[in-house]
Short mmCIF file of C-alpha atoms in Angstrom, two decimals:
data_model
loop_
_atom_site.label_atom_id
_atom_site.label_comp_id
_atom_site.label_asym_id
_atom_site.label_seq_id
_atom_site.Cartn_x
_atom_site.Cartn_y
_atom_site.Cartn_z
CA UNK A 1 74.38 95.71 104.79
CA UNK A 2 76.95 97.58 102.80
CA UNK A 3 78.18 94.09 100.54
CA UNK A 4 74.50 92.65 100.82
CA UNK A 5 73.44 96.25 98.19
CA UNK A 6 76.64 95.37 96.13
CA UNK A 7 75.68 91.98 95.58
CA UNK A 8 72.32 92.66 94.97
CA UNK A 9 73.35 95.61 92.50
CA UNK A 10 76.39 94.32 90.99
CA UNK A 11 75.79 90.78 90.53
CA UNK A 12 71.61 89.84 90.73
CA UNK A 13 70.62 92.93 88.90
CA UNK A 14 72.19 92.77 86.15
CA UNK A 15 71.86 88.64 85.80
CA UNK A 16 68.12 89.19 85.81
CA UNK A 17 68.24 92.18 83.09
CA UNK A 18 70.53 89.48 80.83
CA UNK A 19 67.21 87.21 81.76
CA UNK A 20 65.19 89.34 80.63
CA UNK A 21 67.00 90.38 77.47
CA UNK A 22 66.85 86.81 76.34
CA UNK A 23 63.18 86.90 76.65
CA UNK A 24 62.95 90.22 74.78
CA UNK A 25 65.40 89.14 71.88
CA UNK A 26 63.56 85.86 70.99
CA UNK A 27 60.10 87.97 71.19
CA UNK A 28 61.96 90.25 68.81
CA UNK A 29 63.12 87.13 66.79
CA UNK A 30 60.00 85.47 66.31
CA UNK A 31 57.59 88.80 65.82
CA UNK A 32 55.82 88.53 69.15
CA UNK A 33 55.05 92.66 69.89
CA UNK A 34 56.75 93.90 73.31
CA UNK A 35 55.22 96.85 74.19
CA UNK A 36 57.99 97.32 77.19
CA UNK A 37 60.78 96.52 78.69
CA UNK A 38 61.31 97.81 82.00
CA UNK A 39 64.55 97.61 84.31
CA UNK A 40 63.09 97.81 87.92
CA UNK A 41 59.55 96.84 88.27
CA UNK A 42 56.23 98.70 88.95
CA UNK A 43 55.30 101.55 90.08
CA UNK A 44 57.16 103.25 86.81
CA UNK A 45 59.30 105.37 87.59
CA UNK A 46 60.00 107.42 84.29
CA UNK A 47 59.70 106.43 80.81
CA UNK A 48 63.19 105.99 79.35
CA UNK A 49 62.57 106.19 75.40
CA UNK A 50 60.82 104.58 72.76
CA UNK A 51 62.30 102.35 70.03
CA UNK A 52 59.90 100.55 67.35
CA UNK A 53 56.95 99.40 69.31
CA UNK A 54 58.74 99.33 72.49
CA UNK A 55 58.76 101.70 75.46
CA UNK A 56 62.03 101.37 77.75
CA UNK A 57 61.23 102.17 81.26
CA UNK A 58 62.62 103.14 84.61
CA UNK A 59 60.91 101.05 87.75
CA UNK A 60 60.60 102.18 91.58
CA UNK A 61 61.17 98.15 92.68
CA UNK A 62 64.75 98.03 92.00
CA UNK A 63 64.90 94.29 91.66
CA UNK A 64 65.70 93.12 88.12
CA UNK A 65 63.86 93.73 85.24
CA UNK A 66 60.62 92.83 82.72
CA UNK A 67 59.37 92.07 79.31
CA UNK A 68 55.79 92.58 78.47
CA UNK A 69 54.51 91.09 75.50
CA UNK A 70 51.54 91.56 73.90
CA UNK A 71 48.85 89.26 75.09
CA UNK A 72 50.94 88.37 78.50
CA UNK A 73 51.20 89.39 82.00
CA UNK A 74 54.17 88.47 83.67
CA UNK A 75 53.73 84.88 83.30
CA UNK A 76 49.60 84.50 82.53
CA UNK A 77 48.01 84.78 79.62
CA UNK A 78 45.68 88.05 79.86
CA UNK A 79 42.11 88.19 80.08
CA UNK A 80 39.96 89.44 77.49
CA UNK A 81 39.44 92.68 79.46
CA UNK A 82 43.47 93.06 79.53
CA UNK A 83 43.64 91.96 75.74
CA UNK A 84 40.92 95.06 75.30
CA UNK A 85 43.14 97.28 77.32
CA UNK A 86 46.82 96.28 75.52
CA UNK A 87 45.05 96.56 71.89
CA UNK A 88 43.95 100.33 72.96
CA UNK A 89 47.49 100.98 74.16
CA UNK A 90 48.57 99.67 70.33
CA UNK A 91 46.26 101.74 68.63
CA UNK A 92 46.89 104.71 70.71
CA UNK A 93 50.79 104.15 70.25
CA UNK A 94 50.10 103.15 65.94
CA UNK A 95 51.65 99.75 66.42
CA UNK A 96 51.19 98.53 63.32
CA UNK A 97 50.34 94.26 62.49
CA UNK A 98 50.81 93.42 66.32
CA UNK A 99 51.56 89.94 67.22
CA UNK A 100 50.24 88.45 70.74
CA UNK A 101 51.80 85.43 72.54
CA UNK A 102 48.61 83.72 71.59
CA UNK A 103 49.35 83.98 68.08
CA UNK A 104 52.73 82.75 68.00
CA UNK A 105 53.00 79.44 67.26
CA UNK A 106 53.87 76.50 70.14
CA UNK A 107 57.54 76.17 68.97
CA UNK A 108 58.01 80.04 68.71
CA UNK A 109 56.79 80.26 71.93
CA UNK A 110 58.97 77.73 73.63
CA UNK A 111 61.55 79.70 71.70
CA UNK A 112 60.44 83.07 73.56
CA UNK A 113 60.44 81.48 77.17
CA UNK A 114 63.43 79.53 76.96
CA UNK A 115 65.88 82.44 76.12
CA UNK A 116 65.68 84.02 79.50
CA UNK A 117 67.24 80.97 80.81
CA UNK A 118 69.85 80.47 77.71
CA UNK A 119 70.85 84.03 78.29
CA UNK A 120 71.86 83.21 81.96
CA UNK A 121 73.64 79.85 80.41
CA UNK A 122 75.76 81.96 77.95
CA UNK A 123 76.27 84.70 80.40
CA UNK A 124 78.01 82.52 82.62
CA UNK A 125 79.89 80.64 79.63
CA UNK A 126 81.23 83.95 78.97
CA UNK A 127 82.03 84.91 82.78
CA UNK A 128 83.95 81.86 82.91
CA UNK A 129 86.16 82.69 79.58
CA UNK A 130 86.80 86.15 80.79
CA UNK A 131 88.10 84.77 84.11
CA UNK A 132 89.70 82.44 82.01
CA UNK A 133 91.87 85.30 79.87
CA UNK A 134 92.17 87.33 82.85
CA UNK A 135 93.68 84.25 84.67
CA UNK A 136 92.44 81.70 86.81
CA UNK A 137 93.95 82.15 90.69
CA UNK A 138 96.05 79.31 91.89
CA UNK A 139 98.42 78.71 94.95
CA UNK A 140 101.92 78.38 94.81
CA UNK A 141 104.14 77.30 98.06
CA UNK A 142 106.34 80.31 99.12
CA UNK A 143 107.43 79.75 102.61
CA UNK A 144 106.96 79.40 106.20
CA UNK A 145 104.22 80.92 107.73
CA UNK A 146 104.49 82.01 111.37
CA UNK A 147 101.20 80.85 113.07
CA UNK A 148 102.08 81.03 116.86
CA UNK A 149 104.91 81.87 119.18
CA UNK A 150 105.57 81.02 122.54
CA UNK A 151 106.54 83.75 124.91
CA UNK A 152 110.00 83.55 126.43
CA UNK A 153 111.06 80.94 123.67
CA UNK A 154 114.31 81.30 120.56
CA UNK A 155 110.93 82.11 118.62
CA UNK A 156 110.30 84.92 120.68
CA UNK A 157 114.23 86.27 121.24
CA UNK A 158 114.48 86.23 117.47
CA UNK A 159 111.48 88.63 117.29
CA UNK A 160 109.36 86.17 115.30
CA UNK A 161 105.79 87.39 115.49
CA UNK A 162 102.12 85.61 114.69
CA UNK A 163 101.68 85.84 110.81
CA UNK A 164 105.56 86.34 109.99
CA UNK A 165 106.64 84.84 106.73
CA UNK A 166 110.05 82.40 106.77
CA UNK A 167 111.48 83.04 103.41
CA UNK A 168 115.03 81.83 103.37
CA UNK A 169 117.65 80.37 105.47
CA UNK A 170 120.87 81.20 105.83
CA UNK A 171 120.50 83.14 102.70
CA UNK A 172 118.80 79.94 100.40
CA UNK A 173 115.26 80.29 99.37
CA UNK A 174 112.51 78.37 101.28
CA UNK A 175 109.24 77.64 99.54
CA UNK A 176 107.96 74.69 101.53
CA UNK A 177 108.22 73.37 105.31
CA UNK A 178 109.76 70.02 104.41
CA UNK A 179 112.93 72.57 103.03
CA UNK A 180 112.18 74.13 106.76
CA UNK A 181 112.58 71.21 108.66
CA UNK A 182 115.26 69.66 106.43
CA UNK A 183 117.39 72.69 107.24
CA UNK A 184 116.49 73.83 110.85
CA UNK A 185 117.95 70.23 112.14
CA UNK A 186 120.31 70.67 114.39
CA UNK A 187 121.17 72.70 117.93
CA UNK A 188 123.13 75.42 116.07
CA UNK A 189 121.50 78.94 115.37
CA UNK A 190 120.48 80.08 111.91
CA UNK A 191 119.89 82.92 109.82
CA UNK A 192 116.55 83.49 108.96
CA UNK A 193 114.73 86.62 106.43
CA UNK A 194 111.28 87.56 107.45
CA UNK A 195 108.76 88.96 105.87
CA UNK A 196 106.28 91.49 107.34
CA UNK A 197 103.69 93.93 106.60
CA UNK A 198 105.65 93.92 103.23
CA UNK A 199 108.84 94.68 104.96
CA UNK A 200 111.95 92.04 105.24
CA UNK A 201 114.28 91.59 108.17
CA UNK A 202 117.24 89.33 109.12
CA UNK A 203 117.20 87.38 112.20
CA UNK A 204 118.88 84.45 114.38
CA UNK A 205 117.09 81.76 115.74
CA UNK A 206 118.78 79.53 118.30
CA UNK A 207 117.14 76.71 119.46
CA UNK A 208 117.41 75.38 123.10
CA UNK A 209 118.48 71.67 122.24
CA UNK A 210 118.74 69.86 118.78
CA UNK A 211 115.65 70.16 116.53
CA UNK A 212 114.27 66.82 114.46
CA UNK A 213 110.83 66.56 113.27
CA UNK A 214 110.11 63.55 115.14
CA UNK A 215 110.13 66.96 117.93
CA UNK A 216 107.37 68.32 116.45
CA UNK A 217 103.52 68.16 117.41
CA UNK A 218 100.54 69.14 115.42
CA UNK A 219 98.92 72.49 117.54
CA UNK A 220 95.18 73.27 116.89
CA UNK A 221 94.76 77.08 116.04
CA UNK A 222 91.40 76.88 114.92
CA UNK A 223 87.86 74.70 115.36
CA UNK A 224 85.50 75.41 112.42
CA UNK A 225 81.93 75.54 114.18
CA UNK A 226 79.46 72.96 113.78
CA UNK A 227 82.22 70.12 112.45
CA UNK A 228 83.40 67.14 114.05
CA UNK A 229 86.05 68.38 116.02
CA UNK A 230 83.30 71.86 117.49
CA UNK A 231 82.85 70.87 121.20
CA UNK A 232 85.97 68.43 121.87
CA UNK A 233 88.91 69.83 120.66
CA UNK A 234 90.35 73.47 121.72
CA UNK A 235 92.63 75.70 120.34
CA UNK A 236 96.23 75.15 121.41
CA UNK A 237 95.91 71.79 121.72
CA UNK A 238 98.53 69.18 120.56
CA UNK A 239 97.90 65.98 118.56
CA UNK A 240 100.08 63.50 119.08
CA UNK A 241 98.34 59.88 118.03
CA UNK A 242 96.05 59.17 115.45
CA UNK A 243 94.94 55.26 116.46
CA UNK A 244 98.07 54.82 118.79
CA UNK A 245 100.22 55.54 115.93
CA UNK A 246 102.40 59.15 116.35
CA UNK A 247 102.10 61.91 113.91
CA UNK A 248 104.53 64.94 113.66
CA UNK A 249 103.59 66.69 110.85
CA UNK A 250 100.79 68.65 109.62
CA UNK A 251 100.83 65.96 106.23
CA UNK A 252 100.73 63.04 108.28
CA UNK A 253 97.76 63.94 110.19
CA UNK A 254 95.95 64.81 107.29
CA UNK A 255 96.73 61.55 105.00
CA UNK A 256 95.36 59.46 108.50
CA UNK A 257 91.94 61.49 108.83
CA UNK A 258 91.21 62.26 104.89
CA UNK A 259 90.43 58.98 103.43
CA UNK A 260 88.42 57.49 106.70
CA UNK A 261 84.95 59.46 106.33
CA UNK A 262 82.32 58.26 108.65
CA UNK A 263 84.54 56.07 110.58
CA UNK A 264 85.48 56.87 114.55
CA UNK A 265 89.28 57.62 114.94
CA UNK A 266 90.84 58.09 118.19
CA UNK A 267 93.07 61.03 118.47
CA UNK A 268 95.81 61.50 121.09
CA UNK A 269 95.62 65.17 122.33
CA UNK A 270 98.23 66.59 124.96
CA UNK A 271 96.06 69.49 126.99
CA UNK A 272 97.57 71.41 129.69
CA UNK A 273 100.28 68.41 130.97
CA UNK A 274 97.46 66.02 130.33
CA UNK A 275 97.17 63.39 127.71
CA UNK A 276 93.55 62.58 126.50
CA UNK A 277 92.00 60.09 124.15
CA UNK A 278 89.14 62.05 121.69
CA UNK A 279 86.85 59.64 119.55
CA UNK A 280 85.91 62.36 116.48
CA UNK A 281 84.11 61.03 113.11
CA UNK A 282 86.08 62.77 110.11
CA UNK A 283 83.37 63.92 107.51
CA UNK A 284 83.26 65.87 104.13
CA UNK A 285 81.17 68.59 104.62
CA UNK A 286 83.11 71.14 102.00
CA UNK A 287 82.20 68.74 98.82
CA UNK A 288 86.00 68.28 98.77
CA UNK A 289 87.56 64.64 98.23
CA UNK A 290 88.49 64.84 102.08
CA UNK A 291 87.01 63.71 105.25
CA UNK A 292 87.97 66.49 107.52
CA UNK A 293 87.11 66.87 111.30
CA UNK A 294 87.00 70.87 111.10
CA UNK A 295 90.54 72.30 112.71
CA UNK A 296 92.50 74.49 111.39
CA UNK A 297 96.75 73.06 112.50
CA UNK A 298 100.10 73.98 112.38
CA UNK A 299 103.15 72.31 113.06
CA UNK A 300 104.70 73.15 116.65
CA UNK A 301 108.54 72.43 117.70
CA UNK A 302 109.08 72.67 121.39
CA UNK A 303 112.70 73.98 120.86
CA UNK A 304 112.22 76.78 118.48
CA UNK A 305 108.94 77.72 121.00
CA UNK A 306 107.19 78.57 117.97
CA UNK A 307 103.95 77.02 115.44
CA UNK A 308 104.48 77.18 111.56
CA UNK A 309 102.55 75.69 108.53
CA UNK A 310 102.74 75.95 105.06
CA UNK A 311 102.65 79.32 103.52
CA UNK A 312 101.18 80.34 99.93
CA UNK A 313 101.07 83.16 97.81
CA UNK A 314 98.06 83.56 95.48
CA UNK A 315 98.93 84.41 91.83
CA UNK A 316 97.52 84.22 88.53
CA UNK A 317 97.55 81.66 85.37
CA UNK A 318 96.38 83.57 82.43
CA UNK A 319 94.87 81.42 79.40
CA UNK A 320 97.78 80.29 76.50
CA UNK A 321 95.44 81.63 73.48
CA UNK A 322 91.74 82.37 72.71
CA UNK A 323 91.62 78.76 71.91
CA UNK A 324 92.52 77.53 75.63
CA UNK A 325 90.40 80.61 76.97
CA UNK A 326 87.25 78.85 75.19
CA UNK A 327 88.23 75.70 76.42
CA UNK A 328 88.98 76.50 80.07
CA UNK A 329 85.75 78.70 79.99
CA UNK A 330 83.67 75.69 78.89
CA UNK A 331 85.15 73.04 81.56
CA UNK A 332 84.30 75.38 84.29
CA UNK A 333 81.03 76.09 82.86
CA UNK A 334 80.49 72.07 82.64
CA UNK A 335 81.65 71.71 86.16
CA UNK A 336 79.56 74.03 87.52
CA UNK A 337 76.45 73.12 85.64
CA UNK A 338 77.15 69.32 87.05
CA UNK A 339 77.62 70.66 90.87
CA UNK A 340 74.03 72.61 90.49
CA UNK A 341 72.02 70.15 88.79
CA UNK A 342 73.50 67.07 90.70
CA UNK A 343 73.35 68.83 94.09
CA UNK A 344 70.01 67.03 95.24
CA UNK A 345 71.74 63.47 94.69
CA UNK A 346 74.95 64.71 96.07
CA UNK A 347 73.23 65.86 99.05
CA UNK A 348 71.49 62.51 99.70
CA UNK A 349 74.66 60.70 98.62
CA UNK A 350 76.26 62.55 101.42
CA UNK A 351 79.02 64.42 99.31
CA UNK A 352 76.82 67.45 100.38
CA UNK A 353 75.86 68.75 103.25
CA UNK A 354 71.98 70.53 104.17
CA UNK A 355 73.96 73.56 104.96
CA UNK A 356 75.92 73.23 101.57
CA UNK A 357 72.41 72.46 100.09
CA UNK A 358 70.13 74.54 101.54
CA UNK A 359 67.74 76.94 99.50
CA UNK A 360 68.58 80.43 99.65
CA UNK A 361 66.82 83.53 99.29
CA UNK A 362 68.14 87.26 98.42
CA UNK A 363 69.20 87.58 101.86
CA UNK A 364 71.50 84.13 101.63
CA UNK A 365 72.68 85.07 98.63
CA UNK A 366 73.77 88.36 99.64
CA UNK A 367 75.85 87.22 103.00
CA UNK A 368 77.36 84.86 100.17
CA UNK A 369 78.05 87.37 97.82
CA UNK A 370 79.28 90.02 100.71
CA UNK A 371 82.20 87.22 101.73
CA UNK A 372 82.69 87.24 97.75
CA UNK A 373 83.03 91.31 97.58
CA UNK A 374 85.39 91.08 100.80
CA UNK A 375 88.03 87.97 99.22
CA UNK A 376 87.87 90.47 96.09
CA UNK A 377 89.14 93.29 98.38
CA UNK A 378 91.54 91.69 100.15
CA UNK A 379 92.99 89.35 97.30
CA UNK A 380 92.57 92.67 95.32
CA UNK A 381 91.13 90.73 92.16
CA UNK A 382 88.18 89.92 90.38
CA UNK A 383 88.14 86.31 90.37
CA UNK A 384 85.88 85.92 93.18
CA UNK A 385 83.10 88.25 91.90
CA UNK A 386 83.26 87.05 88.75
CA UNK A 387 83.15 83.22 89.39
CA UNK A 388 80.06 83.61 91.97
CA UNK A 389 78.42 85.79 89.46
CA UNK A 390 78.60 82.89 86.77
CA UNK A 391 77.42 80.01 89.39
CA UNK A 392 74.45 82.43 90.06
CA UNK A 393 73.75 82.61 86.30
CA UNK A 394 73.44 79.09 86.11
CA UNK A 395 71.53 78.60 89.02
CA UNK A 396 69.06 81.17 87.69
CA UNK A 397 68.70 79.31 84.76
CA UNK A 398 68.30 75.81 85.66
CA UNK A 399 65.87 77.28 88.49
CA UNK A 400 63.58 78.98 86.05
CA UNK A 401 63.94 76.02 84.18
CA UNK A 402 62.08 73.93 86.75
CA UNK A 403 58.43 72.80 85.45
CA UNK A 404 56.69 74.47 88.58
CA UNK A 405 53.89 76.80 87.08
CA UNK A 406 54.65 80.41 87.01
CA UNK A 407 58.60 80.10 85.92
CA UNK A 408 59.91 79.81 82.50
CA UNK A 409 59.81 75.77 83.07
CA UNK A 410 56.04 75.82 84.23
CA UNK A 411 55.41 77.52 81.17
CA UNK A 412 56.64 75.43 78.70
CA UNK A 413 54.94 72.66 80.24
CA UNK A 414 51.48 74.09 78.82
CA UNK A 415 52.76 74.88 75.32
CA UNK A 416 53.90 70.93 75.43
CA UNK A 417 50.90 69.91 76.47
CA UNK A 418 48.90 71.92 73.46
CA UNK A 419 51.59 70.67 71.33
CA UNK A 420 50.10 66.71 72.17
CA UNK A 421 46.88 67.89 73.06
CA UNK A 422 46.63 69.81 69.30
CA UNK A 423 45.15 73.04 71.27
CA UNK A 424 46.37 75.01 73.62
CA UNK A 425 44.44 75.20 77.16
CA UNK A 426 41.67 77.91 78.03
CA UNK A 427 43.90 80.59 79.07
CA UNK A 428 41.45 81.03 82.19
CA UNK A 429 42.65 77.96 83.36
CA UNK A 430 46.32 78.96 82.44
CA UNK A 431 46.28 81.88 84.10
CA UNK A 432 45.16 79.81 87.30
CA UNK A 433 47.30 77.71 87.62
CA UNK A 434 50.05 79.72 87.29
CA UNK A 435 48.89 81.91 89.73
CA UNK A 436 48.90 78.80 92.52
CA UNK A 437 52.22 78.50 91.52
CA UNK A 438 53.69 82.57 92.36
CA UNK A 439 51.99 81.85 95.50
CA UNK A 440 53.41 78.76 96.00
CA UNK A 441 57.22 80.60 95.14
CA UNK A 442 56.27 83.67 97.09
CA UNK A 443 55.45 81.31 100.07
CA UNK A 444 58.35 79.59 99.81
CA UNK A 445 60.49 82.52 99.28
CA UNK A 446 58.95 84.38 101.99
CA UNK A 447 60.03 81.07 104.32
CA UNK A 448 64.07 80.88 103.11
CA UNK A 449 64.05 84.58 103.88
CA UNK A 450 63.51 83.91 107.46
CA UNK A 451 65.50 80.87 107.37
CA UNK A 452 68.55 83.05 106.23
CA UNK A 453 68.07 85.86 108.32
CA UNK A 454 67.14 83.24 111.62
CA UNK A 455 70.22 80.83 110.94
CA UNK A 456 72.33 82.81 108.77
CA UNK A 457 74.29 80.85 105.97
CA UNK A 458 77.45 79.12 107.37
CA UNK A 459 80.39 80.63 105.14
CA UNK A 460 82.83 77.90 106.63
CA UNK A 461 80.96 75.13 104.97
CA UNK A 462 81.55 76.47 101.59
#
């Protein structure tokens, strides 16, 4: 509950107040009277201050903000009573030449509804060069990882625990397991530095018989629910085949599985003394270039008794200028615009999955953004925050974008319908419509919500 208020307060909050401002700016810009802006909405809460014909306002309903112009409520046009009421307000307030949304001409119009959305497109522009000067996270090999050890094996006499980080042998930096396996080859003992809990150690590991990576197997730590492998597979055991033909290394298991999505592979499992044959159908359910079949492995050498795999450390690349900041800023905006606007085909090409393109409501988004707020606590950076926060922007945008009457896009429909038509439509009928459509988006929002609180969002899948 705790990260679902900090990602509604820190990151959805404040993208719908930089919605709003767009709206309010190009009002501003054009001449169209706002007679308030309010952060929160109704009930009002307390009146904040007044500058030119704007009040600034406090809200109870702590979910965003609004602009309302003359002549406009919400997203309707206002009925003559309404237009009564608002030109009472102006008189009592000595507003002087107001300007409704019905006098504002079709183009200044479209103007005024389209800069909530370009606000959200050049928020997240801007996210994306910040993270780009503050420096983009990236992997870099640094070692061994420990990721299971065998009880009464050299592992386990040389004090090697779960989680342990290999760094050198025999004195010699190791960054990568091939280095490991090059150098552990043989049946005599050798010196290895730990690493852990930020502490470093030297120890001796002496393996029972002579060590080759044709020893090794591939050990199953982890099944990732609702993937291929969820149901068949179970941790600790050992692949051995892939299609008859051996593998013995985390890499080769990977290059047999990640280029055959959709087809049936036969892998070769070793399971408490037995030997098994498991059909699983690799798929890419991450939107990665890989078919995977959901496991998480490690390579496993019966005569050091313990599991290792590739270890990485997670540092920064900082942007070489403003110029490469810009740059860098606008290829991940591209990217991201692509991956939000294409998702529909994507899903039906299968690069997607429904879980991967699912609606989501507050609630979705906040068990997103709470994994978000915990990488950021843990990797102790700002990256994570900051990139969701952008990829909601844009989704924001393009969403209010959509021509479904009562968002920005529904909108601008009508004023491009009076700009072909020559006059704009009774605003009775307007109004209508647009009110079919909230309660079309309030019905459908009302039916994500239980959908993400009923099946909550898969995090694995993203």
């Amino acid at each position: 509950m705790l990260f679902w208020l900090l990602t509604f307060f820190i990151i959805l909050v404040p993208l719908v107040i930089i919605h709003e401002l767009g709206h309010f700016f190009a009002a501003k810009n054009v001449g169209i009277t706002v007679l308030e802006f309010g952060i929160g909405f109704p009930p009002r809460a307390a009146t904040l201050f007044t500058r030119g014909d704007t009040i600034y306002t406090l809200n109870w309903i702590p979910i965003g903000g609004f602009v309302r112009p003359y002549g406009e409520d919400m997203v309707r046009p206002k009925t003559d009573e309404e237009m009564e009421a608002d030109l009472q307000e102006i008189e009592g307030r000595h507003i002087e030449n107001p300007k409704s949304v019905f006098e504002a001409g079709p183009w200044e119009r479209l103007w005024f509804m389209f800069a909530g959305p370009l606000a959200n497109f050049i928020a997240a522009f801007f996210i994306f060069v910040l993270i780009a000067v503050i420096g983009q996270p990236y992997r870099e090999e640094s070692g061994v990882a420990v990721s299971s050890v065998l009880d009464e094996s050299p592992a386990a006499a040389a004090g090697l625990q779960e989680d342990d980080f290999i760094t050198h042998i025999a004195g010699e930096r190791v960054t990568e397991v091939e280095d490991f396996n090059a150098r552990v080859n043989g049946p005599e003992p050798v010196a290895l530095t730990v690493e852990r809990d930020g502490d470093s150690f030297e120890t001796t590991l002496a393996p029972t018989t002579s060590t080759d990576v044709s020893d090794n197997r591939v050990v199953v730590l982890d099944i990732v629910e609702g993937w291929p492998a969820d149901g068949k597979l179970e941790e600790g055991d050992l692949i051995v085949a892939v299609d008859g033909e051996d593998v013995h290394t985390t890499e080769a298991l990977i290059d047999r599985t990640k280029d055959r999505d959709g087809e049936t592979i036969v892998y070769t499992i070793e399971r408490d003394g037995e030997t098994l044959d498991v059909e699983l159908v690799p798929e890419n359910l991450d939107a990665s270039d890989n078919a995977k079949i959901g496991v998480t492995i490690a390579a496993f050498n019966p005569s050091l008794g313990f599991g290792y795999a590739q270890g990485y450390d997670i540092k920064t690349r900082p942007a070489d200028g403003p110029v490469d900041a810009v740059v860098t800023g606008a290829e991940e905006f591209a990217f991201s615009m692509e991956l939000i606007v294409r998702a529909p085909i994507m899903l039906i090409e299968g690069q997607l999955s429904p879980e991967q393109a699912r609606p989501v409501s507050i609630v979705g988004i906040g068990q997103i953004g709470g994994e978000v707020i915990r990488q950021s606590i843990e990797l102790e950076a700002v990256f994570p925050i900051l990139n969701f926060m952008a990829i909601i922007s844009i989704a924001l945008a393009v969403t209010n974008l959509l021509p479904i009457p009562g968002l920005d896009g529904g909108r601008m429909v009508f004023v491009f319908i009076e700009l072909l038509r020559g006059k704009p439509m009774e605003p009775e009928r307007e109004g209508f419509v647009h009110m079919i459509g909230i309660l079309f988006l309030l019905s459908l929002m009302a039916v994500v919500i239980f959908w993400d609180i009923v099946d909550p969002i898969d995090l694995n899948s993203f």
